[in-house]
Coordinates of C-alpha atoms in Angstrom, one line a residue:
X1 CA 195.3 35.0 16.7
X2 CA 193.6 37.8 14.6
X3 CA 193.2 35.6 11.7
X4 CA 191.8 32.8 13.6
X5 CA 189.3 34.9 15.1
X6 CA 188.6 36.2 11.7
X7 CA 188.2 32.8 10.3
X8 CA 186.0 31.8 13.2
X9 CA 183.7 34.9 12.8
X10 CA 183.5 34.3 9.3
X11 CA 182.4 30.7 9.7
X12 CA 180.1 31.8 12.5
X13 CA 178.5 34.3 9.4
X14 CA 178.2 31.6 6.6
X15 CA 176.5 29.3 9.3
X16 CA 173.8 31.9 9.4
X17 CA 173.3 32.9 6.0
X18 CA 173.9 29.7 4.2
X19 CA 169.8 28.5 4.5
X20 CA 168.9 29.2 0.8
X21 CA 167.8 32.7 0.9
X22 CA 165.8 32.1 -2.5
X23 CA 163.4 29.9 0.2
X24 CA 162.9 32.5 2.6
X25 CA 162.0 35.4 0.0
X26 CA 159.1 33.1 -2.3
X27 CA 157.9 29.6 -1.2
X28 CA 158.2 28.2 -4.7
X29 CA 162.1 27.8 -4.0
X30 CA 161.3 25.7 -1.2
X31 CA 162.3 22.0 -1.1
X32 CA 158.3 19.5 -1.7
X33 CA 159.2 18.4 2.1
X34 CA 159.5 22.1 3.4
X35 CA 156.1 23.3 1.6
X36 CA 154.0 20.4 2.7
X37 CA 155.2 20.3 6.1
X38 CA 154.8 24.1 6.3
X39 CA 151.1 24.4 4.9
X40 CA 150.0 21.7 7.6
X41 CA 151.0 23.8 10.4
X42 CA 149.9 26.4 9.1
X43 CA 146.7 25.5 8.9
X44 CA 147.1 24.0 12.2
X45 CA 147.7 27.4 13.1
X46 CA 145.0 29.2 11.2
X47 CA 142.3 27.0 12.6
X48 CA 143.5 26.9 16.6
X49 CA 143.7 30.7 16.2
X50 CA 140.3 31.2 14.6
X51 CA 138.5 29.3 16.9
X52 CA 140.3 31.4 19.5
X53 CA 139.3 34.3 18.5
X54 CA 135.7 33.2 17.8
X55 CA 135.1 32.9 21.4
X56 CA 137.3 36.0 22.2
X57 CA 135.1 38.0 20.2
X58 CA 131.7 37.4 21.5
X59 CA 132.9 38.0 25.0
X60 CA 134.1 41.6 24.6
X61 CA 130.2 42.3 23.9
X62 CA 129.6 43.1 27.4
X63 CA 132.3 45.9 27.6
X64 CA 130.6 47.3 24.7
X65 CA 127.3 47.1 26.2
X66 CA 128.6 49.1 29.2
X67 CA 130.2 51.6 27.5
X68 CA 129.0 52.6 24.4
X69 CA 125.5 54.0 23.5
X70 CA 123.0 51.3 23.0
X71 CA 122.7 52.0 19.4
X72 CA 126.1 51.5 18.4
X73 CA 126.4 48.7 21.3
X74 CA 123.8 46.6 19.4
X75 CA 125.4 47.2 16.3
X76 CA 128.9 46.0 17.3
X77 CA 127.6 43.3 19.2
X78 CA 125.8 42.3 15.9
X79 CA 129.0 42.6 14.0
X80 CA 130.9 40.7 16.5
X81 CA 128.5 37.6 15.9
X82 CA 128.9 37.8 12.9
X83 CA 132.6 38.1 13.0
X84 CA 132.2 35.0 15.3
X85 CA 131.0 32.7 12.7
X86 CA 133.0 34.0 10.3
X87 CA 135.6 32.6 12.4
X88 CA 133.6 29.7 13.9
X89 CA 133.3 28.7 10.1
X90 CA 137.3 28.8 9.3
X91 CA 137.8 26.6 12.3
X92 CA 136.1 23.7 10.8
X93 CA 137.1 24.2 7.1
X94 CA 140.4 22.7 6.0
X95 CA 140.1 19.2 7.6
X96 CA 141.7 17.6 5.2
X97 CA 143.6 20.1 3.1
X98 CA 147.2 19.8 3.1
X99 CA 148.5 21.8 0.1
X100 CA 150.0 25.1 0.1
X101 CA 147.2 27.0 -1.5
X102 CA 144.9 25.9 0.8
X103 CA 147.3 27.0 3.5
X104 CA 147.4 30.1 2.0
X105 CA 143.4 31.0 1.5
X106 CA 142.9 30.2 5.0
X107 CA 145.8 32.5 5.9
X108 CA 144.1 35.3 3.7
X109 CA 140.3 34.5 5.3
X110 CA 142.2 34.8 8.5
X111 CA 143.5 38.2 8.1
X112 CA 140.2 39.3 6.0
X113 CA 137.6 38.8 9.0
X114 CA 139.3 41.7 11.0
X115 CA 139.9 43.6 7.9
X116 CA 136.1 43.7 7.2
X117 CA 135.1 44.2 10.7
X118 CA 137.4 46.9 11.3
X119 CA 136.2 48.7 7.8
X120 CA 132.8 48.2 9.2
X121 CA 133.1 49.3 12.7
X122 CA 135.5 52.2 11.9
X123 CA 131.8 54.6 10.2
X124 CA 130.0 53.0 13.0
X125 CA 132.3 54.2 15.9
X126 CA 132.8 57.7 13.4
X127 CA 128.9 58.5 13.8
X128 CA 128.7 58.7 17.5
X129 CA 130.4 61.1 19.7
X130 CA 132.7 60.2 22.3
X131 CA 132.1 62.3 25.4
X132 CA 133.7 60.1 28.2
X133 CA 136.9 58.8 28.6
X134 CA 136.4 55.2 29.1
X135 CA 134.7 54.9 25.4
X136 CA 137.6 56.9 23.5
X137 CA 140.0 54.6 25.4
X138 CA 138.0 51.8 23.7
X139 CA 137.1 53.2 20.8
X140 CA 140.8 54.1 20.4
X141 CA 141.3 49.8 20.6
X142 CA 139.3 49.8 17.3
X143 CA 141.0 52.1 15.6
X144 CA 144.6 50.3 16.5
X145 CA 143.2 46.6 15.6
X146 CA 145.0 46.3 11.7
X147 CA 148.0 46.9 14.6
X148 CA 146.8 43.1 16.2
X149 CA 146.1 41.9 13.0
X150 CA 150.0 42.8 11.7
X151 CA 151.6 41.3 14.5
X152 CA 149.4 37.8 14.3
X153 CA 151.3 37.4 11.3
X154 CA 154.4 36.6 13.3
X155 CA 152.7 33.1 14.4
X156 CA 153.3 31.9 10.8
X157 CA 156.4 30.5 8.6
X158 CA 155.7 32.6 6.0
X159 CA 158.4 34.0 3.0
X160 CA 158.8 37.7 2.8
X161 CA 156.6 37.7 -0.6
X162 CA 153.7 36.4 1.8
X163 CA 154.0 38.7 4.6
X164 CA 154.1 41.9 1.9
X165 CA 151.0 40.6 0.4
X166 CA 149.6 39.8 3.7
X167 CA 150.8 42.7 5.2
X168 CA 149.4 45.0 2.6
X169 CA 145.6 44.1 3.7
X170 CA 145.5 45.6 6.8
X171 CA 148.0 48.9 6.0
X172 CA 145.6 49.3 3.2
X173 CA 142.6 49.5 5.4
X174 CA 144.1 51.6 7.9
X175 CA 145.3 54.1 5.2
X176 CA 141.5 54.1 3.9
X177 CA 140.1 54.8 6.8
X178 CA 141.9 57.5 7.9
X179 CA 141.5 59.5 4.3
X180 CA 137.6 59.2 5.4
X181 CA 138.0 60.2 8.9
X182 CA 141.3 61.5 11.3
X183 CA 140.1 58.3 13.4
X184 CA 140.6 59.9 16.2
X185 CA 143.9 61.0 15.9
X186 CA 145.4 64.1 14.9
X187 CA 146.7 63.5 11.0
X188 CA 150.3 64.1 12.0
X189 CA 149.8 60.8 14.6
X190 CA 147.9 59.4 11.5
X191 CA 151.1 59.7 9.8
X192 CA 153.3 57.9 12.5
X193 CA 150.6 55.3 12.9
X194 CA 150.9 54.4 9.5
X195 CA 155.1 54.3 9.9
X196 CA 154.8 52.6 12.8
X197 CA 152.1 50.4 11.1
X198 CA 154.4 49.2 7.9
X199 CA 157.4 48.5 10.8
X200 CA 155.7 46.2 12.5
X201 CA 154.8 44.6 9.1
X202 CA 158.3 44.0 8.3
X203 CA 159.2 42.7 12.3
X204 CA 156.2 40.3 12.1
X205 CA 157.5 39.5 8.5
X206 CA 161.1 38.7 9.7
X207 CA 159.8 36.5 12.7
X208 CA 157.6 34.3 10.1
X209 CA 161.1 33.8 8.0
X210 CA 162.8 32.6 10.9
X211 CA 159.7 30.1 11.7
X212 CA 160.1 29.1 8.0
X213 CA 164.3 29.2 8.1
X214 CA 164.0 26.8 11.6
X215 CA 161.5 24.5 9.7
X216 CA 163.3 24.4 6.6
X217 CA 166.8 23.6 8.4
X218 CA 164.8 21.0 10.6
X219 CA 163.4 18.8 7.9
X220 CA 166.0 19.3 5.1
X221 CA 168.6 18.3 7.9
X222 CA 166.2 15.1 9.1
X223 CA 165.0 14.1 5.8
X224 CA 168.9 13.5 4.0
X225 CA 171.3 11.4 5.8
X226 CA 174.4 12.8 6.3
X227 CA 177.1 9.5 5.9
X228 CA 175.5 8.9 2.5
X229 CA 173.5 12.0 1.0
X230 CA 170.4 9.4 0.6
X231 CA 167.2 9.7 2.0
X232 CA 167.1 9.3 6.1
X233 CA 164.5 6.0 6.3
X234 CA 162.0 8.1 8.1
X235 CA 161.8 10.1 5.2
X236 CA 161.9 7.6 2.5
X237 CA 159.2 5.5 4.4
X238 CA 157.2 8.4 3.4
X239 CA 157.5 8.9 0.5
X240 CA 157.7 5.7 -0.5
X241 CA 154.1 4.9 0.8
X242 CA 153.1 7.8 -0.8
X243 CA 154.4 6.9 -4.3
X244 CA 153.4 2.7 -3.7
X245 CA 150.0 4.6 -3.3
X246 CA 150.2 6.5 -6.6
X247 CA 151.5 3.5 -8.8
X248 CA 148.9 1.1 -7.1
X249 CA 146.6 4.0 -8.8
X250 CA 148.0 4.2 -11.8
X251 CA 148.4 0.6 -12.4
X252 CA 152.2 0.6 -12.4
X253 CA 154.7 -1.3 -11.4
X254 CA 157.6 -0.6 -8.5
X255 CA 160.4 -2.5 -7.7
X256 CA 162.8 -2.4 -4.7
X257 CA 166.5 -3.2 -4.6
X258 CA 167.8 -4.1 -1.1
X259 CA 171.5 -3.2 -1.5
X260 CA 173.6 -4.3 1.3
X261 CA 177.3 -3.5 1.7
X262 CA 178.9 -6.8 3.3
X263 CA 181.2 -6.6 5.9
X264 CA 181.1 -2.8 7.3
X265 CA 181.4 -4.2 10.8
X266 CA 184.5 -5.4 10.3
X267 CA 186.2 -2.3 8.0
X268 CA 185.1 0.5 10.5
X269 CA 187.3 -2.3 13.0
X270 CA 190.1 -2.6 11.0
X271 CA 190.5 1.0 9.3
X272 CA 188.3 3.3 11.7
X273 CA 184.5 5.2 11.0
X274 CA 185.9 7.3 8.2
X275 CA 186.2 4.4 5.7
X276 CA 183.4 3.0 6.3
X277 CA 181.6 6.2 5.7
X278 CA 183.9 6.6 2.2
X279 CA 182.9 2.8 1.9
X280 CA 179.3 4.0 1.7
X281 CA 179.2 7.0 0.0
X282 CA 181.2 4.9 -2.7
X283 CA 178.8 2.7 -3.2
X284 CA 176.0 5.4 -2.7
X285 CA 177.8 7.6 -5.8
X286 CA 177.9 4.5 -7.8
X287 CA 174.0 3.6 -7.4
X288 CA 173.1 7.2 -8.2
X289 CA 175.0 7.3 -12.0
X290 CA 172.5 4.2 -12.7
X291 CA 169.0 5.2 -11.3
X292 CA 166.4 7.5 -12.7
X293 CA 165.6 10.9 -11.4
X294 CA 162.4 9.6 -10.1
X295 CA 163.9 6.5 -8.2
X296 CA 164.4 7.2 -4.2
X297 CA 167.6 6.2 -2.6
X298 CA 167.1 5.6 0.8
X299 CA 170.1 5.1 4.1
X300 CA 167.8 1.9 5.4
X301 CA 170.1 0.5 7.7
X302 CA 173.3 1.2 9.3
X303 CA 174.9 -1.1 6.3
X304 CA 171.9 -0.8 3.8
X305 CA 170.5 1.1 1.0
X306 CA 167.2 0.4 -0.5
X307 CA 166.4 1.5 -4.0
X308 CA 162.5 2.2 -5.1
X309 CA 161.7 2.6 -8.9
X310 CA 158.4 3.4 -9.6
X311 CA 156.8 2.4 -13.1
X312 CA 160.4 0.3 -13.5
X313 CA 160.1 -3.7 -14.0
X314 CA 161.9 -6.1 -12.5
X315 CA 164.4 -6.5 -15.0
X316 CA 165.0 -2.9 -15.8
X317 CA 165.9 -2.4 -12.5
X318 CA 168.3 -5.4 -12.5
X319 CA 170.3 -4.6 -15.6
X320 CA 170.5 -1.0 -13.7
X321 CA 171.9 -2.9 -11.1
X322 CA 173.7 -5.2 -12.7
X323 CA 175.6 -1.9 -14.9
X324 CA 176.8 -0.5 -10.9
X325 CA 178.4 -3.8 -10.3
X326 CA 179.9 -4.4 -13.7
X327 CA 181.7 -0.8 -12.9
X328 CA 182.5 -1.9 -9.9
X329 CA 181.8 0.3 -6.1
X330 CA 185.3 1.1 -5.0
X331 CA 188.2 -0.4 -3.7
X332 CA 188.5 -1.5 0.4
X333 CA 191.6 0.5 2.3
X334 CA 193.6 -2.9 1.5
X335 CA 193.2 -2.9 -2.1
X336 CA 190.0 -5.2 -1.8
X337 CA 186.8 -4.5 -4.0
X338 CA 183.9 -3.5 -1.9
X339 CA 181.3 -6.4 -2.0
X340 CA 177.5 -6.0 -1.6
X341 CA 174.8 -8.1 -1.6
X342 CA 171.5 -7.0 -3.8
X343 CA 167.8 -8.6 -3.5
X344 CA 165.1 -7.6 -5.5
X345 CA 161.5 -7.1 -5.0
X346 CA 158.1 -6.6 -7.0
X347 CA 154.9 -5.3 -6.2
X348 CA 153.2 -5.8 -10.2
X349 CA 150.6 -4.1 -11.9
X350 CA 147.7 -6.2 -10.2
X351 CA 149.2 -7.4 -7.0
X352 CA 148.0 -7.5 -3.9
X353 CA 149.9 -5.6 -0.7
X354 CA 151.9 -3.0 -0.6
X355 CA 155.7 -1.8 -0.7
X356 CA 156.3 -3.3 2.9
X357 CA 154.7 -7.1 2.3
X358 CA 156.8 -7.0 -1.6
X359 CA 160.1 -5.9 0.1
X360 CA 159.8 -9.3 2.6
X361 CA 159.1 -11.7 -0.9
X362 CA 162.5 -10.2 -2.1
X363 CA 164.5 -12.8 -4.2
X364 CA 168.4 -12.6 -4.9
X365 CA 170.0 -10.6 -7.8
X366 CA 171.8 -13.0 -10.1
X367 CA 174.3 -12.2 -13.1
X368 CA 172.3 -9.2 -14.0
X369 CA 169.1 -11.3 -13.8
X370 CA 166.3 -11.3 -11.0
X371 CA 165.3 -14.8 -10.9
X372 CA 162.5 -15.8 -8.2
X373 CA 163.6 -17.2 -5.0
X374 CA 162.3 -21.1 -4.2
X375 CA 160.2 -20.5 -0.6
X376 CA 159.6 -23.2 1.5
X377 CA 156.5 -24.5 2.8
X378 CA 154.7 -21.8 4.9
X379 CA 156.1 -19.0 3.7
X380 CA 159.4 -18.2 5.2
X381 CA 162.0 -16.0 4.9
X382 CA 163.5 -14.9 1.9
X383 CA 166.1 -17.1 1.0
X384 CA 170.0 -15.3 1.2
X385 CA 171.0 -13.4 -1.2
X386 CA 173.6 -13.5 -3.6
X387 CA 177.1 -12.0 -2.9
X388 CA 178.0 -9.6 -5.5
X389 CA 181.2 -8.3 -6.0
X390 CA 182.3 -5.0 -7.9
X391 CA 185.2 -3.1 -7.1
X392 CA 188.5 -1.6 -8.6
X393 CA 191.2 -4.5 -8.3
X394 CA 194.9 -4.0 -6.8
X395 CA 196.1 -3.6 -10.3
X396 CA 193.9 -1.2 -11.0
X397 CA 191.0 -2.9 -13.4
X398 CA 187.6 -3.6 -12.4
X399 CA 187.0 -7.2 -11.0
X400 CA 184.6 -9.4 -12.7
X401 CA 181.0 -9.6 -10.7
X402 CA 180.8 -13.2 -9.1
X403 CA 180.1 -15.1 -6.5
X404 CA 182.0 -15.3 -2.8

């Protein structure tokens, strides 16, 4: 009973530390789907919380007015507005920016607006004495605001590089201003600001890793699919818009392969889930030996896999495909070869449309050649493809490629 419990625990511990740590500590370990998803929200972030806090700024003028002397009362108020467009003016930057540096300069200009104001405002406050209690209790606000500006740093999915460089910003203004002035505290509690200061750094820190471990986990998890090890068709619908896009640019071709494994249905009847699972992940290990590292692979349908080869012609593509079936997918539980069925499609150099209108003008593989499909009047379907076969016979050699 011991040991199991061991085992459990020690299952329960590499569930939490297997997200790649390398991730978590500098974003350039992160997977392309984890950094662009991240640097949208956090600009997302960055904007919703800068025009937040341009309207939060401008109305704690009044309390200044009633509190302070009118001197320094006009003066904060004066830095506030200005503070306020500062922030008024990151709210409606970044429209369209997407890109991690982007995400990251609008992080920084984030943090630096309180940073300057409270570098500002700290020799303002400093010049005026604070007779009554009601402005030291406010004043005292001022002093503690690199405190605010730490902790905001816990609404981010940031890596622990980030949040030291980030962090750093505010500790070093706080540590500045207190070798000018005891800022109103006595330099032994300047001492345990500072301490208390850097710990909150690290907390705030550690709360952006887990954002960024959650994210990481959610995508990486709902971008692969987990039968196959291919893309999820979410995903790959993505990215394949997004590369169609680039080789439409370019002036490149891209060709699709629609590979479907024939009768799935009928071998998770006869032999149960977990061969047709093996059934696909055969045939998925099989395509992978034969396409290029820029080529997606994508789980399109329950019994489908569709391959996307940008700058690859036609026939490339095809003697690819026609290399997998030579070799042969696998043998069934009953000593059958697996069977699939593979149509091709083209969107050339100068065609019209896009990945989705090529993949419905598909036209049947055939004998290693892709030769266009007859349509009928009107433009109908695509006509049905040819049934390729390529699988390890019961004597153990690789059955020819023909027709069924």
């Amino acid at each position: 009973m011991v040991e199991g419990a061991g085992q459990g625990l020690r299952a329960v511990w590499a569930a939490v530390v297997a997200p790649p740590w390398p991730g978590l500590l500098a974003s350039w370990s992160l997977s392309p789907a984890v950094r662009s998803c991240r640097a949208r929200l956090t600009l997302r972030r960055v904007r919703l919380v800068a025009a937040l806090f341009a309207v939060l700024t401008l109305l704690w003028i009044p309390l200044d007015l009633m509190i302070f002397k009118p001197a320094l009362a006009f003066d904060l108020a004066a830095l506030r507005m200005l503070a306020s467009l500062a922030f008024t003016a990151l709210a409606l930057s970044f429209r369209r920016a997407d890109g991690p540096l982007p995400a990251l300069l609008a992080l920084a200009w984030l943090l630096g607006i309180p940073t300057v104001f409270f570098l500002v405002s700290h020799p303002l406050l400093a010049g005026f004495p604070m007779p009554d209690a009601g402005a030291q209790v406010v004043a005292t606000g001022y002093t503690f605001l690199p405190f605010v500006m730490v902790a905001g740093l816990a609404l981010f999915p940031i890596t622990a590089l980030e949040g030291l460089q980030l962090g750093l910003l505010p500790l070093a203004a706080f540590v500045l201003t207190g070798m000018i002035s005891d800022q109103g505290l006595p330099f032994a509690s300047h001492l345990g600001a500072q301490w208390l200061l850097l710990l909150l750094t690290v907390v705030a820190t550690l709360a952006g890793m887990s954002q960024l471990h959650q994210l990481a986990l959610r995508i990486d998890q709902g971008a692969i699919d987990p039968a196959t090890g291919a893309l999820a068709r979410a995903t790959g619908e993505e990215l394949l818009t997004r590369i169609d896009a680039t080789a439409a640019r370019l002036g490149v071709p891209l060709t699709l392969a629609l590979v479907v494994l024939e009768g799935l249905d009928e071998l998770i009847e006869r032999h149960g889930p977990e061969e047709g699972d093996a059934a696909l992940q055969a045939v998925t290990g099989t395509l992978r030996h034969q396409l290029a590292s820029a080529d997606l692979l994508i789980r399109w349908e329950a019994d489908r896999l569709l391959v996307a080869a940008p700058d690859t012609g036609r026939g490339e593509l095809a003697a690819r495909l026609t290399h997998c079936v030579e070799a042969g997918f696998g043998p069934q539980p009953d000593g059958r070869p697996l069977t699939v069925a593979i149509t091709l499609a083209e969107r050339g150099v100068r065609g019209g449309g896009n990945w989705r209108s090529a993949l419905e003008r598909r036209s049947p593989l055939e004998n290693g050649a892709a030769a266009p499909a007859p349509r009928g009047g009107g433009g109908g379907p695509a006509p049905p493809p040819l049934f390729l076969m390529g699988g390890r016979s019961a004597g153990g050699g690789f059955s020819a490629p023909g027709h069924i």
